[in-house]
mmCIF file of N, CA and C in Angstrom:
data_model
loop_
_atom_site.group_PDB
_atom_site.id
_atom_site.type_symbol
_atom_site.label_atom_id
_atom_site.label_comp_id
_atom_site.label_asym_id
_atom_site.label_seq_id
_atom_site.Cartn_x
_atom_site.Cartn_y
_atom_site.Cartn_z
ATOM 1 N N MET A 26 119.284 98.095 111.223
ATOM 2 C CA MET A 26 118.883 99.220 110.377
ATOM 3 C C MET A 26 117.366 99.295 110.345
ATOM 4 N N THR A 27 116.831 100.448 110.656
ATOM 5 C CA THR A 27 115.403 100.707 110.563
ATOM 6 C C THR A 27 115.189 101.700 109.441
ATOM 7 N N THR A 28 114.190 101.433 108.609
ATOM 8 C CA THR A 28 113.880 102.321 107.499
ATOM 9 C C THR A 28 112.414 102.720 107.540
ATOM 10 N N GLY A 29 112.090 103.780 106.807
ATOM 11 C CA GLY A 29 110.712 104.218 106.722
ATOM 12 C C GLY A 29 110.544 105.215 105.601
ATOM 13 N N SER A 30 109.289 105.603 105.377
ATOM 14 C CA SER A 30 109.002 106.563 104.319
ATOM 15 C C SER A 30 107.622 107.166 104.518
ATOM 16 N N CYS A 31 107.363 108.207 103.724
ATOM 17 C CA CYS A 31 106.032 108.792 103.678
ATOM 18 C C CYS A 31 105.155 107.931 102.766
ATOM 19 N N LEU A 32 103.902 108.284 102.627
ATOM 20 C CA LEU A 32 102.956 107.534 101.811
ATOM 21 C C LEU A 32 103.371 107.468 100.345
ATOM 22 N N CYS A 33 103.828 108.577 99.771
ATOM 23 C CA CYS A 33 104.158 108.597 98.345
ATOM 24 C C CYS A 33 105.585 108.155 98.045
ATOM 25 N N GLY A 34 106.426 108.027 99.073
ATOM 26 C CA GLY A 34 107.802 107.578 98.875
ATOM 27 C C GLY A 34 108.794 108.669 98.524
ATOM 28 N N GLN A 35 108.351 109.930 98.487
ATOM 29 C CA GLN A 35 109.267 111.030 98.165
ATOM 30 C C GLN A 35 110.248 111.310 99.301
ATOM 31 N N VAL A 36 109.864 110.979 100.532
ATOM 32 C CA VAL A 36 110.751 111.138 101.682
ATOM 33 C C VAL A 36 111.002 109.756 102.269
ATOM 34 N N THR A 37 112.261 109.398 102.384
ATOM 35 C CA THR A 37 112.643 108.148 103.037
ATOM 36 C C THR A 37 113.638 108.476 104.143
ATOM 37 N N PHE A 38 113.756 107.572 105.093
ATOM 38 C CA PHE A 38 114.719 107.780 106.166
ATOM 39 C C PHE A 38 115.210 106.439 106.669
ATOM 40 N N ARG A 39 116.340 106.499 107.382
ATOM 41 C CA ARG A 39 116.910 105.292 107.980
ATOM 42 C C ARG A 39 117.709 105.685 109.212
ATOM 43 N N THR A 40 117.861 104.713 110.095
ATOM 44 C CA THR A 40 118.709 104.906 111.271
ATOM 45 C C THR A 40 119.282 103.561 111.694
ATOM 46 N N ASP A 41 120.501 103.596 112.169
ATOM 47 C CA ASP A 41 121.141 102.407 112.741
ATOM 48 C C ASP A 41 120.965 102.363 114.255
ATOM 49 N N ALA A 42 120.398 103.397 114.826
ATOM 50 C CA ALA A 42 120.264 103.502 116.278
ATOM 51 C C ALA A 42 119.149 102.602 116.798
ATOM 52 N N THR A 43 119.238 102.258 118.068
ATOM 53 C CA THR A 43 118.171 101.547 118.743
ATOM 54 C C THR A 43 117.020 102.518 118.963
ATOM 55 N N LEU A 44 115.833 102.128 118.559
ATOM 56 C CA LEU A 44 114.668 102.996 118.700
ATOM 57 C C LEU A 44 114.068 102.899 120.097
ATOM 58 N N ARG A 45 113.555 104.015 120.568
ATOM 59 C CA ARG A 45 112.801 104.044 121.824
ATOM 60 C C ARG A 45 111.482 103.313 121.590
ATOM 61 N N PRO A 46 110.937 102.649 122.609
ATOM 62 C CA PRO A 46 109.593 102.079 122.452
ATOM 63 C C PRO A 46 108.600 103.165 122.046
ATOM 64 N N VAL A 47 107.511 102.770 121.463
ATOM 65 C CA VAL A 47 106.497 103.703 120.974
ATOM 66 C C VAL A 47 105.706 104.271 122.154
ATOM 67 N N ILE A 48 105.497 105.583 122.106
ATOM 68 C CA ILE A 48 104.683 106.280 123.091
ATOM 69 C C ILE A 48 103.515 106.916 122.350
ATOM 70 N N ALA A 49 102.315 106.769 122.874
ATOM 71 C CA ALA A 49 101.138 107.420 122.298
ATOM 72 C C ALA A 49 100.967 108.772 122.970
ATOM 73 N N CYS A 50 100.904 109.819 122.152
ATOM 74 C CA CYS A 50 100.711 111.172 122.677
ATOM 75 C C CYS A 50 99.299 111.635 122.338
ATOM 76 N N HIS A 51 98.562 112.040 123.353
ATOM 77 C CA HIS A 51 97.164 112.442 123.211
ATOM 78 C C HIS A 51 96.979 113.958 123.311
ATOM 79 N N CYS A 52 98.064 114.733 123.188
ATOM 80 C CA CYS A 52 97.949 116.194 123.299
ATOM 81 C C CYS A 52 97.153 116.766 122.126
ATOM 82 N N VAL A 53 96.666 117.971 122.308
ATOM 83 C CA VAL A 53 95.830 118.609 121.297
ATOM 84 C C VAL A 53 96.588 118.774 119.981
ATOM 85 N N GLN A 54 97.847 119.193 120.036
ATOM 86 C CA GLN A 54 98.598 119.378 118.792
ATOM 87 C C GLN A 54 98.746 118.067 118.020
ATOM 88 N N CYS A 55 99.065 116.990 118.703
ATOM 89 C CA CYS A 55 99.189 115.695 118.014
ATOM 90 C C CYS A 55 97.851 115.272 117.418
ATOM 91 N N ARG A 56 96.784 115.466 118.181
ATOM 92 C CA ARG A 56 95.459 115.104 117.664
ATOM 93 C C ARG A 56 95.095 115.947 116.446
ATOM 94 N N LYS A 57 95.408 117.240 116.493
ATOM 95 C CA LYS A 57 95.049 118.128 115.387
ATOM 96 C C LYS A 57 95.878 117.852 114.129
ATOM 97 N N THR A 58 97.131 117.442 114.282
ATOM 98 C CA THR A 58 97.961 117.185 113.094
ATOM 99 C C THR A 58 97.748 115.806 112.499
ATOM 100 N N SER A 59 97.217 114.876 113.301
ATOM 101 C CA SER A 59 97.094 113.499 112.797
ATOM 102 C C SER A 59 95.648 113.042 112.625
ATOM 103 N N GLY A 60 94.711 113.733 113.267
ATOM 104 C CA GLY A 60 93.322 113.294 113.238
ATOM 105 C C GLY A 60 92.998 112.299 114.341
ATOM 106 N N HIS A 61 93.955 111.953 115.170
ATOM 107 C CA HIS A 61 93.783 111.039 116.298
ATOM 108 C C HIS A 61 94.989 111.268 117.204
ATOM 109 N N HIS A 62 95.312 110.331 118.068
ATOM 110 C CA HIS A 62 96.558 110.499 118.829
ATOM 111 C C HIS A 62 97.725 110.057 117.946
ATOM 112 N N VAL A 63 98.931 110.443 118.345
ATOM 113 C CA VAL A 63 100.139 110.081 117.604
ATOM 114 C C VAL A 63 100.863 108.973 118.348
ATOM 115 N N ALA A 64 101.362 108.013 117.604
ATOM 116 C CA ALA A 64 102.221 106.968 118.156
ATOM 117 C C ALA A 64 103.611 107.204 117.575
ATOM 118 N N ALA A 65 104.584 107.475 118.447
ATOM 119 C CA ALA A 65 105.918 107.830 117.964
ATOM 120 C C ALA A 65 107.008 107.115 118.740
ATOM 121 N N THR A 66 108.068 106.820 118.039
ATOM 122 C CA THR A 66 109.300 106.321 118.618
ATOM 123 C C THR A 66 110.307 107.456 118.493
ATOM 124 N N SER A 67 111.553 107.218 118.819
ATOM 125 C CA SER A 67 112.565 108.245 118.588
ATOM 126 C C SER A 67 113.936 107.602 118.478
ATOM 127 N N ALA A 68 114.853 108.375 117.916
ATOM 128 C CA ALA A 68 116.247 107.965 117.763
ATOM 129 C C ALA A 68 117.104 109.219 117.887
ATOM 130 N N PRO A 69 118.372 109.070 118.231
ATOM 131 C CA PRO A 69 119.233 110.257 118.274
ATOM 132 C C PRO A 69 119.160 111.003 116.939
ATOM 133 N N ARG A 70 118.929 112.297 117.021
ATOM 134 C CA ARG A 70 118.733 113.131 115.834
ATOM 135 C C ARG A 70 119.847 112.934 114.806
ATOM 136 N N ASP A 71 121.102 112.864 115.273
ATOM 137 C CA ASP A 71 122.224 112.753 114.329
ATOM 138 C C ASP A 71 122.349 111.362 113.706
ATOM 139 N N SER A 72 121.532 110.401 114.136
ATOM 140 C CA SER A 72 121.580 109.054 113.551
ATOM 141 C C SER A 72 120.533 108.856 112.458
ATOM 142 N N VAL A 73 119.623 109.807 112.301
ATOM 143 C CA VAL A 73 118.539 109.666 111.322
ATOM 144 C C VAL A 73 118.967 110.321 110.013
ATOM 145 N N ARG A 74 119.014 109.522 108.965
ATOM 146 C CA ARG A 74 119.396 110.000 107.631
ATOM 147 C C ARG A 74 118.151 110.104 106.770
ATOM 148 N N VAL A 75 117.853 111.309 106.300
ATOM 149 C CA VAL A 75 116.643 111.573 105.527
ATOM 150 C C VAL A 75 117.022 111.863 104.081
ATOM 151 N N THR A 76 116.265 111.264 103.161
ATOM 152 C CA THR A 76 116.413 111.539 101.734
ATOM 153 C C THR A 76 115.094 112.136 101.248
ATOM 154 N N GLY A 77 115.156 113.224 100.517
ATOM 155 C CA GLY A 77 113.964 113.911 100.042
ATOM 156 C C GLY A 77 113.707 115.150 100.871
ATOM 157 N N GLU A 78 112.784 115.976 100.404
ATOM 158 C CA GLU A 78 112.474 117.234 101.079
ATOM 159 C C GLU A 78 111.460 117.025 102.191
ATOM 160 N N VAL A 79 111.797 117.496 103.370
ATOM 161 C CA VAL A 79 110.859 117.524 104.494
ATOM 162 C C VAL A 79 110.451 118.974 104.696
ATOM 163 N N ARG A 80 109.174 119.250 104.782
ATOM 164 C CA ARG A 80 108.669 120.586 105.080
ATOM 165 C C ARG A 80 108.455 120.631 106.588
ATOM 166 N N TRP A 81 108.880 121.706 107.214
ATOM 167 C CA TRP A 81 108.784 121.844 108.667
ATOM 168 C C TRP A 81 107.774 122.926 109.031
ATOM 169 N N PHE A 82 106.969 122.621 110.035
ATOM 170 C CA PHE A 82 105.998 123.559 110.576
ATOM 171 C C PHE A 82 106.343 123.795 112.035
ATOM 172 N N ARG A 83 106.576 125.049 112.417
ATOM 173 C CA ARG A 83 106.877 125.400 113.806
ATOM 174 C C ARG A 83 105.557 125.387 114.565
ATOM 175 N N SER A 84 105.334 124.320 115.360
ATOM 176 C CA SER A 84 104.048 124.152 116.048
ATOM 177 C C SER A 84 104.028 124.759 117.453
ATOM 178 N N SER A 85 105.187 125.140 117.960
ATOM 179 C CA SER A 85 105.261 125.810 119.263
ATOM 180 C C SER A 85 106.600 126.523 119.352
ATOM 181 N N ASP A 86 106.837 127.183 120.470
ATOM 182 C CA ASP A 86 108.119 127.862 120.676
ATOM 183 C C ASP A 86 109.281 126.886 120.784
ATOM 184 N N THR A 87 108.981 125.617 121.107
ATOM 185 C CA THR A 87 110.058 124.652 121.350
ATOM 186 C C THR A 87 110.072 123.462 120.401
ATOM 187 N N ALA A 88 109.113 123.386 119.489
ATOM 188 C CA ALA A 88 109.067 122.197 118.631
ATOM 189 C C ALA A 88 108.598 122.528 117.219
ATOM 190 N N ARG A 89 108.967 121.636 116.316
ATOM 191 C CA ARG A 89 108.495 121.722 114.941
ATOM 192 C C ARG A 89 108.099 120.326 114.485
ATOM 193 N N ARG A 90 107.263 120.252 113.472
ATOM 194 C CA ARG A 90 106.765 118.988 112.938
ATOM 195 C C ARG A 90 107.151 118.895 111.475
ATOM 196 N N GLY A 91 107.674 117.728 111.086
ATOM 197 C CA GLY A 91 108.121 117.528 109.719
ATOM 198 C C GLY A 91 107.148 116.658 108.947
ATOM 199 N N PHE A 92 106.849 117.070 107.715
ATOM 200 C CA PHE A 92 105.914 116.318 106.891
ATOM 201 C C PHE A 92 106.363 116.337 105.434
ATOM 202 N N CYS A 93 105.833 115.438 104.641
ATOM 203 C CA CYS A 93 106.129 115.380 103.212
ATOM 204 C C CYS A 93 105.326 116.473 102.505
ATOM 205 N N PRO A 94 105.984 117.335 101.717
ATOM 206 C CA PRO A 94 105.248 118.384 101.026
ATOM 207 C C PRO A 94 104.417 117.868 99.850
ATOM 208 N N THR A 95 104.653 116.624 99.432
ATOM 209 C CA THR A 95 103.892 116.061 98.314
ATOM 210 C C THR A 95 102.610 115.395 98.799
ATOM 211 N N CYS A 96 102.717 114.439 99.728
ATOM 212 C CA CYS A 96 101.535 113.684 100.152
ATOM 213 C C CYS A 96 100.992 114.123 101.507
ATOM 214 N N GLY A 97 101.742 114.939 102.250
ATOM 215 C CA GLY A 97 101.279 115.449 103.534
ATOM 216 C C GLY A 97 101.494 114.527 104.718
ATOM 217 N N SER A 98 102.162 113.390 104.511
ATOM 218 C CA SER A 98 102.395 112.466 105.633
ATOM 219 C C SER A 98 103.145 113.148 106.765
ATOM 220 N N ASN A 99 102.643 112.983 107.996
ATOM 221 C CA ASN A 99 103.339 113.460 109.191
ATOM 222 C C ASN A 99 104.455 112.484 109.500
ATOM 223 N N LEU A 100 105.677 112.967 109.539
ATOM 224 C CA LEU A 100 106.847 112.102 109.697
ATOM 225 C C LEU A 100 107.558 112.244 111.039
ATOM 226 N N PHE A 101 107.797 113.491 111.463
ATOM 227 C CA PHE A 101 108.681 113.739 112.603
ATOM 228 C C PHE A 101 108.128 114.810 113.533
ATOM 229 N N TRP A 102 108.539 114.712 114.786
ATOM 230 C CA TRP A 102 108.361 115.777 115.774
ATOM 231 C C TRP A 102 109.752 116.071 116.286
ATOM 232 N N ASP A 103 110.190 117.318 116.190
ATOM 233 C CA ASP A 103 111.544 117.713 116.572
ATOM 234 C C ASP A 103 111.471 118.780 117.642
ATOM 235 N N GLY A 104 111.840 118.390 118.855
ATOM 236 C CA GLY A 104 111.790 119.314 119.983
ATOM 237 C C GLY A 104 113.088 119.295 120.757
ATOM 238 N N PRO A 105 113.041 119.722 122.017
ATOM 239 C CA PRO A 105 114.249 119.756 122.847
ATOM 240 C C PRO A 105 114.843 118.361 123.036
ATOM 241 N N GLY A 106 116.115 118.322 123.343
ATOM 242 C CA GLY A 106 116.779 117.049 123.597
ATOM 243 C C GLY A 106 117.525 116.543 122.373
ATOM 244 N N ALA A 107 118.159 115.406 122.538
ATOM 245 C CA ALA A 107 119.024 114.855 121.490
ATOM 246 C C ALA A 107 118.290 113.981 120.485
ATOM 247 N N ASN A 108 117.033 113.625 120.788
ATOM 248 C CA ASN A 108 116.312 112.697 119.915
ATOM 249 C C ASN A 108 115.335 113.386 118.985
ATOM 250 N N LEU A 109 115.099 112.747 117.847
ATOM 251 C CA LEU A 109 114.088 113.138 116.881
ATOM 252 C C LEU A 109 112.968 112.112 116.988
ATOM 253 N N SER A 110 111.749 112.562 117.213
ATOM 254 C CA SER A 110 110.616 111.640 117.270
ATOM 255 C C SER A 110 110.206 111.275 115.850
ATOM 256 N N ILE A 111 109.949 109.996 115.647
ATOM 257 C CA ILE A 111 109.565 109.452 114.347
ATOM 258 C C ILE A 111 108.192 108.823 114.511
ATOM 259 N N PHE A 112 107.230 109.228 113.691
ATOM 260 C CA PHE A 112 105.893 108.656 113.794
ATOM 261 C C PHE A 112 105.962 107.183 113.403
ATOM 262 N N ALA A 113 105.527 106.326 114.306
ATOM 263 C CA ALA A 113 105.709 104.873 114.164
ATOM 264 C C ALA A 113 105.059 104.304 112.909
ATOM 265 N N GLY A 114 103.979 104.900 112.452
ATOM 266 C CA GLY A 114 103.311 104.419 111.248
ATOM 267 C C GLY A 114 104.133 104.592 109.986
ATOM 268 N N MET A 115 105.186 105.386 110.045
ATOM 269 C CA MET A 115 106.047 105.622 108.885
ATOM 270 C C MET A 115 107.124 104.551 108.741
ATOM 271 N N LEU A 116 107.304 103.729 109.780
ATOM 272 C CA LEU A 116 108.365 102.716 109.764
ATOM 273 C C LEU A 116 107.987 101.524 108.893
ATOM 274 N N ASP A 117 108.983 100.997 108.190
ATOM 275 C CA ASP A 117 108.792 99.756 107.445
ATOM 276 C C ASP A 117 108.778 98.598 108.437
ATOM 277 N N SER A 118 107.954 97.598 108.164
ATOM 278 C CA SER A 118 107.850 96.430 109.052
ATOM 279 C C SER A 118 108.861 95.368 108.644
ATOM 280 N N PRO A 119 109.283 94.554 109.570
ATOM 281 C CA PRO A 119 108.945 94.560 110.996
ATOM 282 C C PRO A 119 109.749 95.630 111.734
ATOM 283 N N THR A 120 109.136 96.209 112.752
ATOM 284 C CA THR A 120 109.793 97.280 113.494
ATOM 285 C C THR A 120 110.570 96.759 114.702
ATOM 286 N N GLY A 121 110.081 95.696 115.328
ATOM 287 C CA GLY A 121 110.733 95.177 116.523
ATOM 288 C C GLY A 121 110.487 96.012 117.763
ATOM 289 N N ILE A 122 109.589 96.979 117.703
ATOM 290 C CA ILE A 122 109.289 97.819 118.868
ATOM 291 C C ILE A 122 107.817 97.680 119.227
ATOM 292 N N ARG A 123 107.478 98.081 120.435
ATOM 293 C CA ARG A 123 106.110 97.953 120.927
ATOM 294 C C ARG A 123 105.674 99.232 121.624
ATOM 295 N N LEU A 124 104.371 99.417 121.733
ATOM 296 C CA LEU A 124 103.808 100.522 122.490
ATOM 297 C C LEU A 124 104.156 100.335 123.965
ATOM 298 N N ALA A 125 104.655 101.414 124.606
ATOM 299 C CA ALA A 125 105.098 101.310 125.992
ATOM 300 C C ALA A 125 104.335 102.210 126.946
ATOM 301 N N GLY A 126 103.522 103.137 126.437
ATOM 302 C CA GLY A 126 102.796 104.012 127.344
ATOM 303 C C GLY A 126 102.119 105.159 126.625
ATOM 304 N N HIS A 127 101.477 106.019 127.420
ATOM 305 C CA HIS A 127 100.684 107.137 126.917
ATOM 306 C C HIS A 127 101.063 108.407 127.668
ATOM 307 N N ILE A 128 101.146 109.521 126.930
ATOM 308 C CA ILE A 128 101.381 110.822 127.556
ATOM 309 C C ILE A 128 100.267 111.794 127.171
ATOM 310 N N TYR A 129 100.129 112.853 127.954
ATOM 311 C CA TYR A 129 99.097 113.872 127.779
ATOM 312 C C TYR A 129 97.691 113.270 127.775
ATOM 313 N N CYS A 130 97.494 112.309 128.651
ATOM 314 C CA CYS A 130 96.177 111.652 128.750
ATOM 315 C C CYS A 130 95.084 112.620 129.191
ATOM 316 N N ALA A 131 95.442 113.660 129.919
ATOM 317 C CA ALA A 131 94.452 114.654 130.340
ATOM 318 C C ALA A 131 93.888 115.420 129.145
ATOM 319 N N HIS A 132 94.550 115.347 128.012
ATOM 320 C CA HIS A 132 94.133 116.088 126.822
ATOM 321 C C HIS A 132 93.448 115.213 125.779
ATOM 322 N N LYS A 133 93.299 113.930 126.051
ATOM 323 C CA LYS A 133 92.696 113.044 125.049
ATOM 324 C C LYS A 133 91.263 113.467 124.759
ATOM 325 N N SER A 134 90.789 113.108 123.588
ATOM 326 C CA SER A 134 89.427 113.468 123.213
ATOM 327 C C SER A 134 88.427 112.523 123.880
ATOM 328 N N ASP A 135 87.170 112.896 123.840
ATOM 329 C CA ASP A 135 86.134 112.105 124.503
ATOM 330 C C ASP A 135 85.584 110.960 123.646
ATOM 331 N N TYR A 136 85.972 110.845 122.404
ATOM 332 C CA TYR A 136 85.398 109.809 121.539
ATOM 333 C C TYR A 136 86.100 108.459 121.633
ATOM 334 N N TYR A 137 87.170 108.366 122.405
ATOM 335 C CA TYR A 137 87.856 107.079 122.562
ATOM 336 C C TYR A 137 88.332 106.908 124.000
ATOM 337 N N GLU A 138 88.603 105.661 124.337
ATOM 338 C CA GLU A 138 89.139 105.312 125.652
ATOM 339 C C GLU A 138 90.504 104.661 125.481
ATOM 340 N N ILE A 139 91.348 104.832 126.461
ATOM 341 C CA ILE A 139 92.624 104.120 126.515
ATOM 342 C C ILE A 139 92.340 102.859 127.315
ATOM 343 N N THR A 140 92.411 101.704 126.675
ATOM 344 C CA THR A 140 91.954 100.474 127.317
ATOM 345 C C THR A 140 93.072 99.511 127.705
ATOM 346 N N ASP A 141 94.320 99.851 127.418
ATOM 347 C CA ASP A 141 95.400 98.937 127.808
ATOM 348 C C ASP A 141 95.872 99.262 129.228
ATOM 349 N N ASP A 142 96.763 98.451 129.738
ATOM 350 C CA ASP A 142 97.285 98.629 131.096
ATOM 351 C C ASP A 142 98.671 99.259 131.114
ATOM 352 N N LEU A 143 99.061 99.918 130.023
ATOM 353 C CA LEU A 143 100.384 100.534 129.939
ATOM 354 C C LEU A 143 100.451 101.791 130.790
ATOM 355 N N PRO A 144 101.664 102.228 131.159
ATOM 356 C CA PRO A 144 101.811 103.450 131.958
ATOM 357 C C PRO A 144 101.168 104.649 131.267
ATOM 358 N N ARG A 145 100.598 105.542 132.098
ATOM 359 C CA ARG A 145 99.930 106.741 131.597
ATOM 360 C C ARG A 145 100.421 107.948 132.378
ATOM 361 N N ALA A 146 100.525 109.069 131.673
ATOM 362 C CA ALA A 146 100.870 110.332 132.317
ATOM 363 C C ALA A 146 99.840 111.371 131.892
ATOM 364 N N GLU A 147 99.391 112.164 132.847
ATOM 365 C CA GLU A 147 98.401 113.194 132.543
ATOM 366 C C GLU A 147 98.978 114.266 131.616
ATOM 367 N N GLN A 148 100.255 114.547 131.757
ATOM 368 C CA GLN A 148 100.958 115.534 130.928
ATOM 369 C C GLN A 148 102.149 114.812 130.279
ATOM 370 N N ASP A 149 103.277 115.509 130.155
ATOM 371 C CA ASP A 149 104.498 114.907 129.643
ATOM 372 C C ASP A 149 105.093 114.002 130.726
ATOM 373 N N ASP A 150 105.889 113.053 130.314
ATOM 374 C CA ASP A 150 106.615 112.193 131.248
ATOM 375 C C ASP A 150 108.023 112.019 130.703
ATOM 376 N N PRO A 151 108.974 112.840 131.160
ATOM 377 C CA PRO A 151 110.332 112.787 130.624
ATOM 378 C C PRO A 151 110.995 111.418 130.760
ATOM 379 N N VAL A 152 110.658 110.666 131.777
ATOM 380 C CA VAL A 152 111.252 109.333 131.927
ATOM 381 C C VAL A 152 110.679 108.390 130.877
ATOM 382 N N LEU A 153 109.369 108.352 130.746
ATOM 383 C CA LEU A 153 108.713 107.455 129.787
ATOM 384 C C LEU A 153 109.150 107.766 128.355
ATOM 385 N N THR A 154 109.309 109.036 128.013
ATOM 386 C CA THR A 154 109.620 109.408 126.631
ATOM 387 C C THR A 154 111.086 109.319 126.262
ATOM 388 N N THR A 155 111.954 109.014 127.211
ATOM 389 C CA THR A 155 113.371 108.903 126.873
ATOM 390 C C THR A 155 113.938 107.500 127.085
ATOM 391 N N VAL A 156 113.154 106.577 127.606
ATOM 392 C CA VAL A 156 113.637 105.227 127.881
ATOM 393 C C VAL A 156 113.868 104.483 126.564
ATOM 394 N N VAL A 157 115.076 103.923 126.416
ATOM 395 C CA VAL A 157 115.378 103.048 125.276
ATOM 396 C C VAL A 157 115.718 101.692 125.867
ATOM 397 N N ARG A 158 114.993 100.678 125.413
ATOM 398 C CA ARG A 158 115.211 99.334 125.961
ATOM 399 C C ARG A 158 115.950 98.471 124.976
#
């Protein structure tokens, strides 16, 4: 069982599913909504049980972002496919998962460098973002 919550605790969630390793997304939308890049895992959408109100923002034609309407914590990215992305910082520790790679590296900002040796993709990488180990 993995659990998590927003900063104020008004939104909590849990899943019994095996989580995907964490992927860092450096796209402009992730940077603009978080103030840096986003680190997210994912689980099958139907396995994530949420308690409390999540406010959704349609950030593109194919995706929406879920956040707490009280404290503003970014919680979820919901796009195509069967999985719901969960921002890794929202998970209660220990998580048992690790960072596995980076996507949208061509869009990263100039104020930081990616210094690890993990796999990188200039844009999206459907294989990297769907692997569950």
